[in-house]
JSON list of C-alpha atoms in Angstrom, two decimals:
[
{"chain": "A", "resi": 1, "resn": "MET", "atom": "CA", "xyz": [-25.73, -4.51, 3.62]},
{"chain": "A", "resi": 2, "resn": "SER", "atom": "CA", "xyz": [-28.33, -2.26, 2.58]},
{"chain": "A", "resi": 3, "resn": "GLY", "atom": "CA", "xyz": [-31.72, -3.63, 1.72]},
{"chain": "A", "resi": 4, "resn": "ARG", "atom": "CA", "xyz": [-35.22, -4.87, 2.96]},
{"chain": "A", "resi": 5, "resn": "TYR", "atom": "CA", "xyz": [-35.14, -7.84, 5.53]},
{"chain": "A", "resi": 6, "resn": "ARG", "atom": "CA", "xyz": [-38.37, -9.39, 6.79]},
{"chain": "A", "resi": 7, "resn": "ASN", "atom": "CA", "xyz": [-38.90, -12.22, 9.37]},
{"chain": "A", "resi": 8, "resn": "SER", "atom": "CA", "xyz": [-41.44, -14.60, 7.73]},
{"chain": "A", "resi": 9, "resn": "THR", "atom": "CA", "xyz": [-43.49, -14.89, 10.94]},
{"chain": "A", "resi": 10, "resn": "TYR", "atom": "CA", "xyz": [-43.57, -11.59, 12.29]},
{"chain": "A", "resi": 11, "resn": "CYS", "atom": "CA", "xyz": [-43.38, -8.23, 10.68]},
{"chain": "A", "resi": 12, "resn": "MET", "atom": "CA", "xyz": [-42.29, -4.88, 12.37]},
{"chain": "A", "resi": 13, "resn": "LYS", "atom": "CA", "xyz": [-40.37, -1.96, 11.09]},
{"chain": "A", "resi": 14, "resn": "VAL", "atom": "CA", "xyz": [-37.30, -1.26, 12.88]},
{"chain": "A", "resi": 15, "resn": "SER", "atom": "CA", "xyz": [-34.00, 0.55, 12.63]},
{"chain": "A", "resi": 16, "resn": "MET", "atom": "CA", "xyz": [-30.73, -1.21, 13.42]},
{"chain": "A", "resi": 17, "resn": "SER", "atom": "CA", "xyz": [-26.94, -0.48, 12.74]},
{"chain": "A", "resi": 18, "resn": "LEU", "atom": "CA", "xyz": [-24.81, -2.88, 10.89]},
{"chain": "A", "resi": 19, "resn": "THR", "atom": "CA", "xyz": [-20.91, -3.00, 10.89]},
{"chain": "A", "resi": 20, "resn": "VAL", "atom": "CA", "xyz": [-19.45, -4.94, 7.86]},
{"chain": "A", "resi": 21, "resn": "ALA", "atom": "CA", "xyz": [-15.57, -5.53, 8.55]},
{"chain": "A", "resi": 22, "resn": "GLU", "atom": "CA", "xyz": [-13.14, -7.36, 6.36]},
{"chain": "A", "resi": 23, "resn": "ASN", "atom": "CA", "xyz": [-10.58, -9.67, 8.00]},
{"chain": "A", "resi": 24, "resn": "ASP", "atom": "CA", "xyz": [-7.31, -8.71, 8.68]},
{"chain": "A", "resi": 25, "resn": "THR", "atom": "CA", "xyz": [-4.69, -9.57, 6.09]},
{"chain": "A", "resi": 26, "resn": "ASP", "atom": "CA", "xyz": [-3.89, -13.32, 6.16]},
{"chain": "A", "resi": 27, "resn": "LEU", "atom": "CA", "xyz": [-6.35, -13.80, 9.10]},
{"chain": "A", "resi": 28, "resn": "CYS", "atom": "CA", "xyz": [-9.61, -15.32, 9.54]},
{"chain": "A", "resi": 29, "resn": "PHE", "atom": "CA", "xyz": [-10.85, -12.51, 11.63]},
{"chain": "A", "resi": 30, "resn": "ASN", "atom": "CA", "xyz": [-10.88, -8.73, 12.06]},
{"chain": "A", "resi": 31, "resn": "SER", "atom": "CA", "xyz": [-8.82, -7.74, 15.08]},
{"chain": "A", "resi": 32, "resn": "LYS", "atom": "CA", "xyz": [-11.34, -4.90, 15.95]},
{"chain": "A", "resi": 33, "resn": "MET", "atom": "CA", "xyz": [-14.09, -7.39, 16.21]},
{"chain": "A", "resi": 34, "resn": "ARG", "atom": "CA", "xyz": [-12.75, -9.83, 18.67]},
{"chain": "A", "resi": 35, "resn": "PHE", "atom": "CA", "xyz": [-13.94, -10.96, 22.03]},
{"chain": "A", "resi": 36, "resn": "PHE", "atom": "CA", "xyz": [-11.63, -11.07, 25.01]},
{"chain": "A", "resi": 37, "resn": "GLU", "atom": "CA", "xyz": [-11.02, -13.57, 27.86]},
{"chain": "A", "resi": 38, "resn": "LYS", "atom": "CA", "xyz": [-8.62, -13.85, 30.55]},
{"chain": "A", "resi": 39, "resn": "ALA", "atom": "CA", "xyz": [-7.44, -17.13, 32.08]},
{"chain": "A", "resi": 40, "resn": "GLU", "atom": "CA", "xyz": [-5.09, -17.93, 34.97]},
{"chain": "A", "resi": 41, "resn": "LEU", "atom": "CA", "xyz": [-2.04, -20.49, 34.64]},
{"chain": "A", "resi": 42, "resn": "SER", "atom": "CA", "xyz": [-2.82, -24.01, 35.78]},
{"chain": "A", "resi": 43, "resn": "LYS", "atom": "CA", "xyz": [-6.54, -23.26, 36.23]},
{"chain": "A", "resi": 44, "resn": "ASN", "atom": "CA", "xyz": [-9.58, -24.44, 34.05]},
{"chain": "A", "resi": 45, "resn": "LYS", "atom": "CA", "xyz": [-11.08, -22.07, 31.41]},
{"chain": "A", "resi": 46, "resn": "ASP", "atom": "CA", "xyz": [-14.05, -22.18, 29.23]},
{"chain": "A", "resi": 47, "resn": "ILE", "atom": "CA", "xyz": [-14.22, -20.34, 26.01]},
{"chain": "A", "resi": 48, "resn": "THR", "atom": "CA", "xyz": [-17.70, -20.18, 24.43]},
{"chain": "A", "resi": 49, "resn": "CYS", "atom": "CA", "xyz": [-18.52, -19.49, 21.12]},
{"chain": "A", "resi": 50, "resn": "PRO", "atom": "CA", "xyz": [-20.39, -15.98, 21.54]},
{"chain": "A", "resi": 51, "resn": "SER", "atom": "CA", "xyz": [-23.48, -14.51, 20.01]},
{"chain": "A", "resi": 52, "resn": "ILE", "atom": "CA", "xyz": [-24.45, -17.52, 17.77]},
{"chain": "A", "resi": 53, "resn": "ASP", "atom": "CA", "xyz": [-28.03, -17.96, 19.03]},
{"chain": "A", "resi": 54, "resn": "ASP", "atom": "CA", "xyz": [-29.39, -16.31, 15.87]},
{"chain": "A", "resi": 55, "resn": "TYR", "atom": "CA", "xyz": [-27.73, -18.86, 13.70]},
{"chain": "A", "resi": 56, "resn": "VAL", "atom": "CA", "xyz": [-28.65, -22.12, 15.63]},
{"chain": "A", "resi": 57, "resn": "GLN", "atom": "CA", "xyz": [-32.07, -23.84, 14.99]},
{"chain": "A", "resi": 58, "resn": "PRO", "atom": "CA", "xyz": [-33.84, -24.19, 18.29]},
{"chain": "A", "resi": 59, "resn": "GLY", "atom": "CA", "xyz": [-33.15, -27.58, 19.95]},
{"chain": "A", "resi": 60, "resn": "ALA", "atom": "CA", "xyz": [-30.40, -28.38, 17.36]},
{"chain": "A", "resi": 61, "resn": "GLN", "atom": "CA", "xyz": [-26.60, -29.01, 18.39]},
{"chain": "A", "resi": 62, "resn": "PRO", "atom": "CA", "xyz": [-24.68, -26.43, 16.61]},
{"chain": "A", "resi": 63, "resn": "ASP", "atom": "CA", "xyz": [-21.66, -28.11, 14.65]},
{"chain": "A", "resi": 64, "resn": "ILE", "atom": "CA", "xyz": [-18.77, -25.97, 15.54]},
{"chain": "A", "resi": 65, "resn": "VAL", "atom": "CA", "xyz": [-15.17, -25.97, 14.26]},
{"chain": "A", "resi": 66, "resn": "TRP", "atom": "CA", "xyz": [-12.61, -24.40, 16.52]},
{"chain": "A", "resi": 67, "resn": "TYR", "atom": "CA", "xyz": [-9.24, -22.83, 15.18]},
{"chain": "A", "resi": 68, "resn": "LYS", "atom": "CA", "xyz": [-6.33, -21.48, 16.89]},
{"chain": "A", "resi": 69, "resn": "GLU", "atom": "CA", "xyz": [-4.62, -18.63, 15.22]},
{"chain": "A", "resi": 70, "resn": "CYS", "atom": "CA", "xyz": [-7.07, -19.46, 12.17]},
{"chain": "A", "resi": 71, "resn": "LYS", "atom": "CA", "xyz": [-5.60, -22.97, 11.80]},
{"chain": "A", "resi": 72, "resn": "PRO", "atom": "CA", "xyz": [-6.97, -26.31, 12.48]},
{"chain": "A", "resi": 73, "resn": "LYS", "atom": "CA", "xyz": [-5.31, -27.44, 15.56]},
{"chain": "A", "resi": 74, "resn": "GLN", "atom": "CA", "xyz": [-4.59, -31.18, 17.02]},
{"chain": "A", "resi": 75, "resn": "TRP", "atom": "CA", "xyz": [-5.94, -30.28, 20.50]},
{"chain": "A", "resi": 76, "resn": "ARG", "atom": "CA", "xyz": [-4.27, -31.93, 23.56]},
{"chain": "A", "resi": 77, "resn": "GLN", "atom": "CA", "xyz": [-6.09, -34.29, 25.72]},
{"chain": "A", "resi": 78, "resn": "THR", "atom": "CA", "xyz": [-6.66, -31.55, 28.25]},
{"chain": "A", "resi": 79, "resn": "VAL", "atom": "CA", "xyz": [-8.68, -29.40, 25.63]},
{"chain": "A", "resi": 80, "resn": "GLU", "atom": "CA", "xyz": [-12.40, -30.56, 25.23]},
{"chain": "A", "resi": 81, "resn": "ARG", "atom": "CA", "xyz": [-14.57, -29.46, 22.50]},
{"chain": "A", "resi": 82, "resn": "LYS", "atom": "CA", "xyz": [-18.32, -29.59, 23.79]},
{"chain": "A", "resi": 83, "resn": "ARG", "atom": "CA", "xyz": [-21.19, -27.99, 21.76]},
{"chain": "A", "resi": 84, "resn": "ASP", "atom": "CA", "xyz": [-20.22, -24.40, 21.69]},
{"chain": "A", "resi": 85, "resn": "THR", "atom": "CA", "xyz": [-17.41, -24.35, 24.26]},
{"chain": "A", "resi": 86, "resn": "LEU", "atom": "CA", "xyz": [-13.68, -25.28, 24.19]},
{"chain": "A", "resi": 87, "resn": "SER", "atom": "CA", "xyz": [-12.92, -26.28, 27.59]},
{"chain": "A", "resi": 88, "resn": "ILE", "atom": "CA", "xyz": [-9.22, -25.94, 28.64]},
{"chain": "A", "resi": 89, "resn": "LYS", "atom": "CA", "xyz": [-8.02, -27.84, 31.54]},
{"chain": "A", "resi": 90, "resn": "ASP", "atom": "CA", "xyz": [-4.68, -26.75, 33.34]},
{"chain": "A", "resi": 91, "resn": "VAL", "atom": "CA", "xyz": [-4.15, -23.65, 31.37]},
{"chain": "A", "resi": 92, "resn": "ARG", "atom": "CA", "xyz": [-0.63, -23.26, 29.99]},
{"chain": "A", "resi": 93, "resn": "GLU", "atom": "CA", "xyz": [1.45, -20.11, 28.43]},
{"chain": "A", "resi": 94, "resn": "ASP", "atom": "CA", "xyz": [1.11, -21.64, 25.09]},
{"chain": "A", "resi": 95, "resn": "ASP", "atom": "CA", "xyz": [-2.70, -21.31, 25.44]},
{"chain": "A", "resi": 96, "resn": "ILE", "atom": "CA", "xyz": [-2.45, -17.64, 24.86]},
{"chain": "A", "resi": 97, "resn": "GLY", "atom": "CA", "xyz": [-3.70, -16.60, 21.34]},
{"chain": "A", "resi": 98, "resn": "ASN", "atom": "CA", "xyz": [-6.76, -16.28, 19.15]},
{"chain": "A", "resi": 99, "resn": "TYR", "atom": "CA", "xyz": [-9.54, -18.78, 19.21]},
{"chain": "A", "resi": 100, "resn": "THR", "atom": "CA", "xyz": [-11.92, -18.83, 16.47]},
{"chain": "A", "resi": 101, "resn": "CYS", "atom": "CA", "xyz": [-15.20, -21.08, 16.36]},
{"chain": "A", "resi": 102, "resn": "GLU", "atom": "CA", "xyz": [-17.03, -21.47, 13.01]},
{"chain": "A", "resi": 103, "resn": "LEU", "atom": "CA", "xyz": [-20.35, -22.71, 12.17]},
{"chain": "A", "resi": 104, "resn": "GLU", "atom": "CA", "xyz": [-22.46, -23.08, 8.94]},
{"chain": "A", "resi": 105, "resn": "PHE", "atom": "CA", "xyz": [-25.49, -20.90, 8.40]},
{"chain": "A", "resi": 106, "resn": "GLY", "atom": "CA", "xyz": [-27.14, -21.85, 5.12]},
{"chain": "A", "resi": 107, "resn": "ASN", "atom": "CA", "xyz": [-24.53, -20.90, 2.42]},
{"chain": "A", "resi": 108, "resn": "PHE", "atom": "CA", "xyz": [-22.41, -18.77, 4.92]},
{"chain": "A", "resi": 109, "resn": "LEU", "atom": "CA", "xyz": [-19.85, -19.38, 7.50]},
{"chain": "A", "resi": 110, "resn": "VAL", "atom": "CA", "xyz": [-20.42, -17.63, 10.91]},
{"chain": "A", "resi": 111, "resn": "ARG", "atom": "CA", "xyz": [-17.20, -17.01, 12.90]},
{"chain": "A", "resi": 112, "resn": "ARG", "atom": "CA", "xyz": [-16.27, -15.45, 16.25]},
{"chain": "A", "resi": 113, "resn": "THR", "atom": "CA", "xyz": [-12.85, -15.00, 17.42]},
{"chain": "A", "resi": 114, "resn": "THR", "atom": "CA", "xyz": [-11.89, -14.67, 21.25]},
{"chain": "A", "resi": 115, "resn": "GLU", "atom": "CA", "xyz": [-8.40, -13.61, 22.33]},
{"chain": "A", "resi": 116, "resn": "LEU", "atom": "CA", "xyz": [-7.35, -15.37, 25.38]},
{"chain": "A", "resi": 117, "resn": "SER", "atom": "CA", "xyz": [-4.63, -13.75, 27.65]},
{"chain": "A", "resi": 118, "resn": "VAL", "atom": "CA", "xyz": [-3.24, -16.04, 30.31]},
{"chain": "A", "resi": 119, "resn": "THR", "atom": "CA", "xyz": [-1.79, -14.53, 33.80]}
]
C-alpha cells in the first residue's frame, strides 16, 4: 500500500518493497506465499508460525489459532498447540497439507501458511 509510514519512537527514511497478494479462490492463503516444511513418518515435527515478531507485543503471549486446509480442526491428542508452535508427535500421512496460523493485530488478522510434506 502506498503511503507514509512512521514509527512513533524512531524516524528514519528508508525504502522497502511490499508485495500484496490476494488469497487463492476459496482459500485463506495465496499458494505463492507459503512456507514449506518436511516431516518424516512416525517422527515428531514442530511447525512454527513464521515471521510474526512484528505483530506480537514484547513479553506477550500471542493468541494464535491454527487451521488445516483453512478449516478449524479438532486436533488429535498427539498434536499440541504451544504458543506459536504446532507440535505433531508421530507424524502420519494424513498430516500432509497446509497449516495456517492466525493472530489478531489491531483490527487486522495476520496469517501465515506452511505446506507440510511427509516422506
